[in-house]
Each structure stands twice: as C-alpha cells, then as structure tokens.
Amino acid sequence: FLDQITIDSQFLESLGLIDFSLLVGIHFEEQGAKHGGSRNQDLKTKAPSLTQYTGGMRTWKNGKPHNEIVFVGIIDILTSYNFSKKAERWFKSLIHDKDGLSVAPPQTYGERFRLFI
C-alpha cells in the first residue's frame, strides 16, 4: 500500500501537480452476504459483490475475514504548480514561515503528503 502511494505521489510530482489528497472509504458488508454468482445475477438482486468486482482491501480480525472493505485513492490531482501558485507562495511567505504554508512546490508537497500518511 505505502509503496504504491509513494509511486503515485512521485508521479504526480513529476507532472508538477500539487494539492492532491488521500481518500479512504470503508464499506461495511451485511453479515452473511454471499460472494458468489455471476455479475448479471447479482445486478438483478442487489449491487455486485465489492470483493469480487471493485478491488477493495478486505480487513481481517483474529485471522478471519471481517465485514469491512477499505478503498483508498489519491484524488484532486488537477492543480498545477504554475505561476499563480508560485506567486501565492511568495506573497504568503512575506507574512508567514514558508514551512507552514499550504502552497508548496511539487516535491515539497509530495514529501509532506507521504510523511502525513
């Protein structure tokens, strides 16, 4: 998990992107839910089984699968560190310490993102 987050955030850095976030979602399955059957059959009766079709990570408790499925992704990836962001950082740095600013160059932003995780 952490290796993939590192690879993905470094890729976003290389594109000059900032302000991305980590989204974590947790799905709680109903107790006794079945995980078999065809997709078409599942669609007729209920939503498709999350473990089979969407790639979430199942949680485990006491060595047994638990009823939680965790989904993780990086979102908000469209902000470029362009002239306006550089100017914003420069103006804010006149009043505040640069290390505490939310606007940061891509490498600094990516490092801070990974340290937080």
Short mmCIF file of N, CA, C and O in Angstrom, two decimals:
data_model
loop_
_atom_site.label_atom_id
_atom_site.label_comp_id
_atom_site.label_asym_id
_atom_site.label_seq_id
_atom_site.Cartn_x
_atom_site.Cartn_y
_atom_site.Cartn_z
N PHE A 1 0.82 -1.20 0.00
CA PHE A 1 0.00 0.00 0.00
C PHE A 1 0.87 1.26 0.00
O PHE A 1 0.70 2.14 -0.83
N LEU A 2 1.79 1.36 0.95
CA LEU A 2 2.63 2.56 1.03
C LEU A 2 3.56 2.70 -0.17
O LEU A 2 3.83 3.81 -0.61
N ASP A 3 4.02 1.56 -0.70
CA ASP A 3 4.85 1.62 -1.90
C ASP A 3 4.08 2.22 -3.06
O ASP A 3 4.60 3.04 -3.81
N GLN A 4 2.82 1.82 -3.22
CA GLN A 4 2.01 2.34 -4.32
C GLN A 4 1.71 3.83 -4.13
O GLN A 4 1.74 4.60 -5.09
N ILE A 5 1.43 4.25 -2.91
CA ILE A 5 1.20 5.67 -2.63
C ILE A 5 2.44 6.48 -2.97
O ILE A 5 2.36 7.57 -3.56
N THR A 6 3.62 5.95 -2.63
CA THR A 6 4.87 6.63 -2.95
C THR A 6 5.06 6.76 -4.45
O THR A 6 5.36 7.84 -4.96
N ILE A 7 4.85 5.67 -5.17
CA ILE A 7 4.99 5.69 -6.63
C ILE A 7 4.02 6.69 -7.25
O ILE A 7 4.38 7.51 -8.10
N ASP A 8 2.76 6.65 -6.81
CA ASP A 8 1.74 7.53 -7.39
C ASP A 8 2.02 9.00 -7.07
O ASP A 8 1.91 9.86 -7.95
N SER A 9 2.40 9.30 -5.84
CA SER A 9 2.66 10.70 -5.48
C SER A 9 3.92 11.22 -6.18
O SER A 9 3.96 12.39 -6.59
N GLN A 10 4.92 10.39 -6.36
CA GLN A 10 6.11 10.82 -7.11
C GLN A 10 5.78 11.07 -8.57
O GLN A 10 6.33 11.98 -9.19
N PHE A 11 4.87 10.27 -9.12
CA PHE A 11 4.42 10.50 -10.50
C PHE A 11 3.72 11.86 -10.60
O PHE A 11 3.98 12.63 -11.53
N LEU A 12 2.85 12.18 -9.64
CA LEU A 12 2.16 13.47 -9.65
C LEU A 12 3.15 14.62 -9.50
O LEU A 12 3.02 15.65 -10.15
N GLU A 13 4.17 14.44 -8.65
CA GLU A 13 5.24 15.44 -8.52
C GLU A 13 5.92 15.68 -9.86
O GLU A 13 6.17 16.82 -10.23
N SER A 14 6.24 14.59 -10.57
CA SER A 14 6.95 14.72 -11.85
C SER A 14 6.13 15.49 -12.88
O SER A 14 6.68 16.08 -13.81
N LEU A 15 4.81 15.50 -12.71
CA LEU A 15 3.93 16.26 -13.60
C LEU A 15 3.73 17.70 -13.12
O LEU A 15 3.02 18.48 -13.76
N GLY A 16 4.34 18.04 -11.97
CA GLY A 16 4.23 19.39 -11.43
C GLY A 16 2.89 19.65 -10.75
O GLY A 16 2.42 20.78 -10.71
N LEU A 17 2.26 18.60 -10.20
CA LEU A 17 0.94 18.73 -9.58
C LEU A 17 1.05 18.81 -8.06
O LEU A 17 1.94 18.23 -7.45
N ILE A 18 0.10 19.56 -7.47
CA ILE A 18 0.05 19.72 -6.01
C ILE A 18 -1.40 19.63 -5.55
O ILE A 18 -2.31 19.48 -6.37
N ASP A 19 -1.62 19.76 -4.26
CA ASP A 19 -2.96 19.80 -3.64
C ASP A 19 -3.75 18.51 -3.77
O ASP A 19 -4.97 18.52 -3.64
N PHE A 20 -3.10 17.39 -4.03
CA PHE A 20 -3.83 16.12 -4.08
C PHE A 20 -4.05 15.61 -2.66
O PHE A 20 -3.39 16.03 -1.72
N SER A 21 -5.03 14.74 -2.52
CA SER A 21 -5.44 14.24 -1.20
C SER A 21 -5.63 12.74 -1.24
O SER A 21 -5.84 12.16 -2.31
N LEU A 22 -5.60 12.13 -0.08
CA LEU A 22 -5.87 10.70 0.05
C LEU A 22 -7.32 10.53 0.50
O LEU A 22 -7.73 11.11 1.50
N LEU A 23 -8.07 9.77 -0.24
CA LEU A 23 -9.45 9.46 0.11
C LEU A 23 -9.51 8.02 0.60
O LEU A 23 -9.01 7.11 -0.07
N VAL A 24 -10.10 7.81 1.77
CA VAL A 24 -10.27 6.48 2.33
C VAL A 24 -11.76 6.24 2.51
O VAL A 24 -12.45 7.05 3.14
N GLY A 25 -12.26 5.16 1.93
CA GLY A 25 -13.65 4.78 2.09
C GLY A 25 -13.75 3.41 2.70
O GLY A 25 -12.92 2.54 2.43
N ILE A 26 -14.75 3.22 3.55
CA ILE A 26 -14.95 1.92 4.19
C ILE A 26 -16.37 1.46 3.90
O ILE A 26 -17.33 2.19 4.16
N HIS A 27 -16.48 0.27 3.35
CA HIS A 27 -17.78 -0.34 3.09
C HIS A 27 -17.99 -1.46 4.11
O HIS A 27 -17.13 -2.30 4.31
N PHE A 28 -19.15 -1.44 4.76
CA PHE A 28 -19.49 -2.47 5.73
C PHE A 28 -20.46 -3.43 5.07
O PHE A 28 -21.59 -3.06 4.76
N GLU A 29 -20.01 -4.66 4.86
CA GLU A 29 -20.88 -5.68 4.27
C GLU A 29 -21.88 -6.18 5.30
O GLU A 29 -21.58 -6.23 6.49
N GLU A 30 -23.02 -6.59 4.80
CA GLU A 30 -24.00 -7.20 5.68
C GLU A 30 -23.48 -8.56 6.13
O GLU A 30 -22.81 -9.26 5.38
N GLN A 31 -23.77 -8.94 7.35
CA GLN A 31 -23.36 -10.24 7.85
C GLN A 31 -24.01 -11.33 7.00
O GLN A 31 -25.19 -11.25 6.68
N GLY A 32 -23.24 -12.32 6.63
CA GLY A 32 -23.75 -13.45 5.87
C GLY A 32 -23.93 -13.18 4.40
O GLY A 32 -24.56 -13.97 3.70
N ALA A 33 -23.39 -12.07 3.88
CA ALA A 33 -23.52 -11.77 2.45
C ALA A 33 -22.75 -12.80 1.65
O ALA A 33 -21.66 -13.22 2.01
N LYS A 34 -23.35 -13.24 0.52
CA LYS A 34 -22.69 -14.22 -0.36
C LYS A 34 -21.76 -13.50 -1.32
O LYS A 34 -22.00 -12.37 -1.71
N HIS A 35 -20.69 -14.19 -1.73
CA HIS A 35 -19.72 -13.60 -2.65
C HIS A 35 -19.66 -14.37 -3.96
O HIS A 35 -18.74 -14.18 -4.72
N GLY A 36 -20.61 -15.22 -4.22
CA GLY A 36 -20.57 -16.00 -5.45
C GLY A 36 -21.56 -15.47 -6.46
O GLY A 36 -22.12 -14.41 -6.32
N GLY A 37 -21.79 -16.25 -7.51
CA GLY A 37 -22.78 -15.90 -8.52
C GLY A 37 -22.19 -15.05 -9.61
O GLY A 37 -21.10 -14.52 -9.51
N SER A 38 -22.95 -14.94 -10.68
CA SER A 38 -22.48 -14.14 -11.81
C SER A 38 -22.81 -12.68 -11.58
O SER A 38 -23.70 -12.33 -10.80
N ARG A 39 -22.13 -11.82 -12.28
CA ARG A 39 -22.37 -10.38 -12.14
C ARG A 39 -23.81 -10.04 -12.52
O ARG A 39 -24.47 -9.26 -11.85
N ASN A 40 -24.31 -10.62 -13.59
CA ASN A 40 -25.68 -10.34 -14.02
C ASN A 40 -26.69 -10.77 -12.97
O ASN A 40 -27.67 -10.07 -12.72
N GLN A 41 -26.47 -11.90 -12.36
CA GLN A 41 -27.38 -12.37 -11.32
C GLN A 41 -27.35 -11.41 -10.13
O GLN A 41 -28.39 -11.05 -9.58
N ASP A 42 -26.14 -10.96 -9.74
CA ASP A 42 -26.02 -10.02 -8.63
C ASP A 42 -26.73 -8.70 -8.94
O ASP A 42 -27.36 -8.11 -8.09
N LEU A 43 -26.61 -8.22 -10.19
CA LEU A 43 -27.23 -6.96 -10.55
C LEU A 43 -28.74 -7.02 -10.48
O LEU A 43 -29.39 -6.02 -10.22
N LYS A 44 -29.31 -8.19 -10.73
CA LYS A 44 -30.76 -8.32 -10.67
C LYS A 44 -31.28 -8.27 -9.23
O LYS A 44 -32.37 -7.80 -8.99
N THR A 45 -30.49 -8.76 -8.31
CA THR A 45 -30.98 -8.87 -6.94
C THR A 45 -30.41 -7.82 -5.99
O THR A 45 -31.07 -7.41 -5.07
N LYS A 46 -29.17 -7.38 -6.23
CA LYS A 46 -28.50 -6.41 -5.36
C LYS A 46 -27.27 -5.88 -6.08
O LYS A 46 -26.97 -6.28 -7.19
N ALA A 47 -26.56 -4.98 -5.44
CA ALA A 47 -25.32 -4.46 -6.02
C ALA A 47 -24.29 -5.59 -6.11
O ALA A 47 -24.31 -6.51 -5.31
N PRO A 48 -23.39 -5.52 -7.09
CA PRO A 48 -22.35 -6.56 -7.21
C PRO A 48 -21.50 -6.66 -5.96
O PRO A 48 -21.33 -5.69 -5.24
N SER A 49 -21.00 -7.83 -5.71
CA SER A 49 -20.14 -8.05 -4.54
C SER A 49 -18.89 -7.19 -4.67
O SER A 49 -18.18 -7.24 -5.65
N LEU A 50 -18.61 -6.40 -3.66
CA LEU A 50 -17.48 -5.48 -3.71
C LEU A 50 -16.15 -6.22 -3.76
O LEU A 50 -15.22 -5.79 -4.41
N THR A 51 -16.06 -7.33 -3.06
CA THR A 51 -14.79 -8.05 -3.05
C THR A 51 -14.47 -8.64 -4.41
O THR A 51 -13.33 -8.79 -4.77
N GLN A 52 -15.49 -8.94 -5.17
CA GLN A 52 -15.28 -9.60 -6.45
C GLN A 52 -15.06 -8.61 -7.59
O GLN A 52 -14.37 -8.91 -8.54
N TYR A 53 -15.64 -7.42 -7.51
CA TYR A 53 -15.66 -6.56 -8.68
C TYR A 53 -14.97 -5.21 -8.57
O TYR A 53 -14.75 -4.57 -9.56
N THR A 54 -14.65 -4.73 -7.38
CA THR A 54 -14.15 -3.37 -7.32
C THR A 54 -12.76 -3.20 -6.72
O THR A 54 -12.27 -2.09 -6.66
N GLY A 55 -12.13 -4.23 -6.25
CA GLY A 55 -10.74 -4.13 -5.83
C GLY A 55 -10.47 -3.52 -4.48
O GLY A 55 -9.39 -2.99 -4.26
N GLY A 56 -11.40 -3.55 -3.59
CA GLY A 56 -11.15 -3.06 -2.24
C GLY A 56 -10.26 -4.02 -1.46
O GLY A 56 -10.00 -5.14 -1.89
N MET A 57 -9.78 -3.57 -0.31
CA MET A 57 -8.95 -4.40 0.55
C MET A 57 -9.78 -4.86 1.75
O MET A 57 -10.27 -4.03 2.52
N ARG A 58 -9.96 -6.15 1.87
CA ARG A 58 -10.75 -6.69 2.98
C ARG A 58 -9.95 -6.60 4.27
O ARG A 58 -8.75 -6.83 4.30
N THR A 59 -10.64 -6.24 5.35
CA THR A 59 -9.99 -6.23 6.65
C THR A 59 -10.09 -7.62 7.28
O THR A 59 -10.96 -8.41 6.92
N TRP A 60 -9.18 -7.90 8.20
CA TRP A 60 -9.13 -9.19 8.88
C TRP A 60 -9.17 -8.96 10.38
O TRP A 60 -8.60 -8.00 10.88
N LYS A 61 -9.83 -9.86 11.09
CA LYS A 61 -9.90 -9.78 12.54
C LYS A 61 -9.73 -11.18 13.10
O LYS A 61 -10.45 -12.10 12.72
N ASN A 62 -8.76 -11.35 13.98
CA ASN A 62 -8.47 -12.66 14.59
C ASN A 62 -8.23 -13.74 13.53
O ASN A 62 -8.70 -14.86 13.66
N GLY A 63 -7.53 -13.38 12.45
CA GLY A 63 -7.18 -14.33 11.41
C GLY A 63 -8.32 -14.70 10.47
O GLY A 63 -8.18 -15.60 9.65
N LYS A 64 -9.45 -14.00 10.56
CA LYS A 64 -10.60 -14.30 9.70
C LYS A 64 -11.03 -13.03 8.98
O LYS A 64 -10.89 -11.93 9.50
N PRO A 65 -11.58 -13.20 7.76
CA PRO A 65 -12.06 -12.02 7.04
C PRO A 65 -13.15 -11.30 7.83
O PRO A 65 -14.03 -11.93 8.40
N HIS A 66 -13.04 -10.00 7.87
CA HIS A 66 -14.02 -9.19 8.59
C HIS A 66 -15.00 -8.59 7.57
O HIS A 66 -14.81 -8.69 6.37
N ASN A 67 -16.04 -7.93 8.04
CA ASN A 67 -17.07 -7.42 7.13
C ASN A 67 -16.78 -6.02 6.61
O ASN A 67 -17.65 -5.38 6.05
N GLU A 68 -15.55 -5.52 6.76
CA GLU A 68 -15.19 -4.21 6.25
C GLU A 68 -14.30 -4.35 5.02
O GLU A 68 -13.39 -5.16 4.99
N ILE A 69 -14.58 -3.51 4.02
CA ILE A 69 -13.74 -3.45 2.83
C ILE A 69 -13.28 -2.00 2.70
O ILE A 69 -14.09 -1.08 2.71
N VAL A 70 -11.97 -1.80 2.60
CA VAL A 70 -11.39 -0.47 2.57
C VAL A 70 -10.97 -0.14 1.14
O VAL A 70 -10.33 -0.95 0.46
N PHE A 71 -11.32 1.07 0.70
CA PHE A 71 -10.95 1.58 -0.62
C PHE A 71 -10.10 2.82 -0.41
O PHE A 71 -10.42 3.67 0.42
N VAL A 72 -8.99 2.92 -1.14
CA VAL A 72 -8.06 4.03 -0.98
C VAL A 72 -7.71 4.57 -2.35
O VAL A 72 -7.50 3.81 -3.30
N GLY A 73 -7.63 5.90 -2.46
CA GLY A 73 -7.23 6.50 -3.73
C GLY A 73 -6.75 7.93 -3.54
O GLY A 73 -7.11 8.59 -2.57
N ILE A 74 -5.93 8.39 -4.47
CA ILE A 74 -5.48 9.77 -4.47
C ILE A 74 -6.44 10.56 -5.36
O ILE A 74 -6.70 10.17 -6.49
N ILE A 75 -6.95 11.67 -4.82
CA ILE A 75 -7.93 12.49 -5.55
C ILE A 75 -7.43 13.94 -5.64
O ILE A 75 -6.43 14.30 -5.05
N ASP A 76 -8.18 14.75 -6.37
CA ASP A 76 -7.88 16.19 -6.54
C ASP A 76 -6.49 16.38 -7.14
O ASP A 76 -5.64 17.08 -6.58
N ILE A 77 -6.27 15.80 -8.30
CA ILE A 77 -4.92 15.78 -8.88
C ILE A 77 -4.73 16.80 -10.00
O ILE A 77 -3.77 16.71 -10.74
N LEU A 78 -5.60 17.78 -10.11
CA LEU A 78 -5.55 18.67 -11.28
C LEU A 78 -4.96 20.04 -11.01
O LEU A 78 -5.00 20.91 -11.87
N THR A 79 -4.35 20.29 -9.85
CA THR A 79 -3.78 21.59 -9.55
C THR A 79 -2.30 21.61 -9.90
O THR A 79 -1.51 20.89 -9.32
N SER A 80 -1.96 22.47 -10.86
CA SER A 80 -0.56 22.61 -11.27
C SER A 80 0.13 23.66 -10.43
O SER A 80 -0.49 24.65 -10.02
N TYR A 81 1.41 23.44 -10.19
CA TYR A 81 2.22 24.45 -9.51
C TYR A 81 2.71 25.42 -10.58
O TYR A 81 3.83 25.34 -11.07
N ASN A 82 1.83 26.34 -10.95
CA ASN A 82 2.10 27.28 -12.04
C ASN A 82 2.48 28.65 -11.49
O ASN A 82 2.72 28.81 -10.28
N PHE A 83 2.52 29.65 -12.36
CA PHE A 83 2.94 30.98 -11.94
C PHE A 83 2.07 31.54 -10.82
O PHE A 83 2.57 32.13 -9.86
N SER A 84 0.76 31.35 -10.91
CA SER A 84 -0.12 31.90 -9.87
C SER A 84 0.13 31.23 -8.52
O SER A 84 0.07 31.89 -7.48
N LYS A 85 0.40 29.94 -8.50
CA LYS A 85 0.70 29.24 -7.23
C LYS A 85 2.06 29.68 -6.68
O LYS A 85 2.24 29.83 -5.47
N LYS A 86 3.03 29.90 -7.57
CA LYS A 86 4.33 30.39 -7.13
C LYS A 86 4.20 31.80 -6.55
O LYS A 86 4.80 32.11 -5.51
N ALA A 87 3.39 32.64 -7.19
CA ALA A 87 3.18 34.00 -6.69
C ALA A 87 2.45 33.96 -5.34
O ALA A 87 2.79 34.71 -4.42
N GLU A 88 1.45 33.08 -5.23
CA GLU A 88 0.73 32.93 -3.97
C GLU A 88 1.69 32.56 -2.84
O GLU A 88 1.64 33.12 -1.75
N ARG A 89 2.58 31.62 -3.13
CA ARG A 89 3.56 31.20 -2.11
C ARG A 89 4.48 32.35 -1.74
O ARG A 89 4.78 32.57 -0.57
N TRP A 90 4.93 33.11 -2.75
CA TRP A 90 5.83 34.22 -2.48
C TRP A 90 5.16 35.27 -1.61
O TRP A 90 5.74 35.71 -0.62
N PHE A 91 3.92 35.65 -1.95
CA PHE A 91 3.22 36.67 -1.16
C PHE A 91 2.94 36.18 0.26
O PHE A 91 3.13 36.92 1.23
N LYS A 92 2.50 34.96 0.40
CA LYS A 92 2.23 34.42 1.74
C LYS A 92 3.50 34.31 2.57
O LYS A 92 3.47 34.45 3.79
N SER A 93 4.64 34.05 1.91
CA SER A 93 5.90 33.91 2.64
C SER A 93 6.40 35.24 3.19
O SER A 93 7.27 35.26 4.07
N LEU A 94 5.85 36.35 2.70
CA LEU A 94 6.21 37.65 3.26
C LEU A 94 5.66 37.82 4.67
O LEU A 94 6.22 38.55 5.48
N ILE A 95 4.56 37.12 4.96
CA ILE A 95 3.89 37.24 6.26
C ILE A 95 4.13 36.02 7.14
O ILE A 95 4.27 36.14 8.35
N HIS A 96 4.17 34.84 6.52
CA HIS A 96 4.24 33.58 7.28
C HIS A 96 5.52 32.83 6.95
O HIS A 96 6.15 33.06 5.92
N ASP A 97 5.87 31.87 7.80
CA ASP A 97 7.01 30.99 7.57
C ASP A 97 6.70 30.08 6.38
O ASP A 97 5.62 29.49 6.30
N LYS A 98 7.65 29.94 5.46
CA LYS A 98 7.43 29.11 4.26
C LYS A 98 7.09 27.67 4.58
O LYS A 98 6.34 27.02 3.87
N ASP A 99 7.67 27.13 5.66
CA ASP A 99 7.43 25.73 6.00
C ASP A 99 6.00 25.46 6.42
O ASP A 99 5.53 24.33 6.33
N GLY A 100 5.28 26.49 6.85
CA GLY A 100 3.91 26.30 7.30
C GLY A 100 2.86 26.59 6.24
O GLY A 100 1.66 26.46 6.50
N LEU A 101 3.29 26.96 5.05
CA LEU A 101 2.34 27.33 4.00
C LEU A 101 1.72 26.10 3.34
O LEU A 101 2.40 25.09 3.14
N SER A 102 0.46 26.20 2.99
CA SER A 102 -0.21 25.08 2.32
C SER A 102 0.27 24.96 0.87
O SER A 102 0.33 23.87 0.32
N VAL A 103 0.59 26.09 0.24
CA VAL A 103 1.10 26.06 -1.14
C VAL A 103 2.58 25.74 -1.08
O VAL A 103 3.34 26.42 -0.39
N ALA A 104 2.98 24.71 -1.79
CA ALA A 104 4.38 24.29 -1.79
C ALA A 104 4.73 23.73 -3.17
O ALA A 104 3.86 23.25 -3.89
N PRO A 105 6.02 23.80 -3.54
CA PRO A 105 6.45 23.18 -4.80
C PRO A 105 6.11 21.68 -4.79
O PRO A 105 5.99 21.07 -3.72
N PRO A 106 5.95 21.09 -5.97
CA PRO A 106 5.53 19.68 -6.05
C PRO A 106 6.35 18.71 -5.20
O PRO A 106 5.78 17.86 -4.52
N GLN A 107 7.67 18.83 -5.22
CA GLN A 107 8.48 17.89 -4.44
C GLN A 107 8.23 18.06 -2.95
O GLN A 107 8.07 17.08 -2.22
N THR A 108 8.17 19.29 -2.48
CA THR A 108 7.91 19.55 -1.06
C THR A 108 6.52 19.06 -0.69
O THR A 108 6.32 18.44 0.36
N TYR A 109 5.54 19.34 -1.57
CA TYR A 109 4.17 18.90 -1.30
C TYR A 109 4.09 17.38 -1.22
O TYR A 109 3.47 16.82 -0.32
N GLY A 110 4.74 16.70 -2.18
CA GLY A 110 4.73 15.23 -2.19
C GLY A 110 5.37 14.62 -0.96
O GLY A 110 4.88 13.66 -0.39
N GLU A 111 6.50 15.18 -0.54
CA GLU A 111 7.19 14.69 0.66
C GLU A 111 6.30 14.86 1.89
O GLU A 111 6.19 13.97 2.72
N ARG A 112 5.67 16.02 2.00
CA ARG A 112 4.79 16.30 3.13
C ARG A 112 3.58 15.34 3.11
O ARG A 112 3.17 14.82 4.14
N PHE A 113 3.06 15.08 1.93
CA PHE A 113 1.94 14.15 1.75
C PHE A 113 2.32 12.75 2.26
O PHE A 113 1.60 12.12 3.02
N ARG A 114 3.49 12.26 1.84
CA ARG A 114 3.94 10.93 2.24
C ARG A 114 4.25 10.85 3.74
O ARG A 114 3.98 9.84 4.38
N LEU A 115 4.81 11.90 4.30
CA LEU A 115 5.09 11.91 5.75
C LEU A 115 3.80 11.86 6.56
O LEU A 115 3.74 11.23 7.61
N PHE A 116 2.77 12.52 6.06
CA PHE A 116 1.49 12.51 6.75
C PHE A 116 0.88 11.10 6.79
O PHE A 116 0.30 10.69 7.78
N ILE A 117 1.06 10.39 5.69
CA ILE A 117 0.49 9.04 5.60
C ILE A 117 1.34 8.10 6.41
O ILE A 117 0.92 7.29 7.14
#
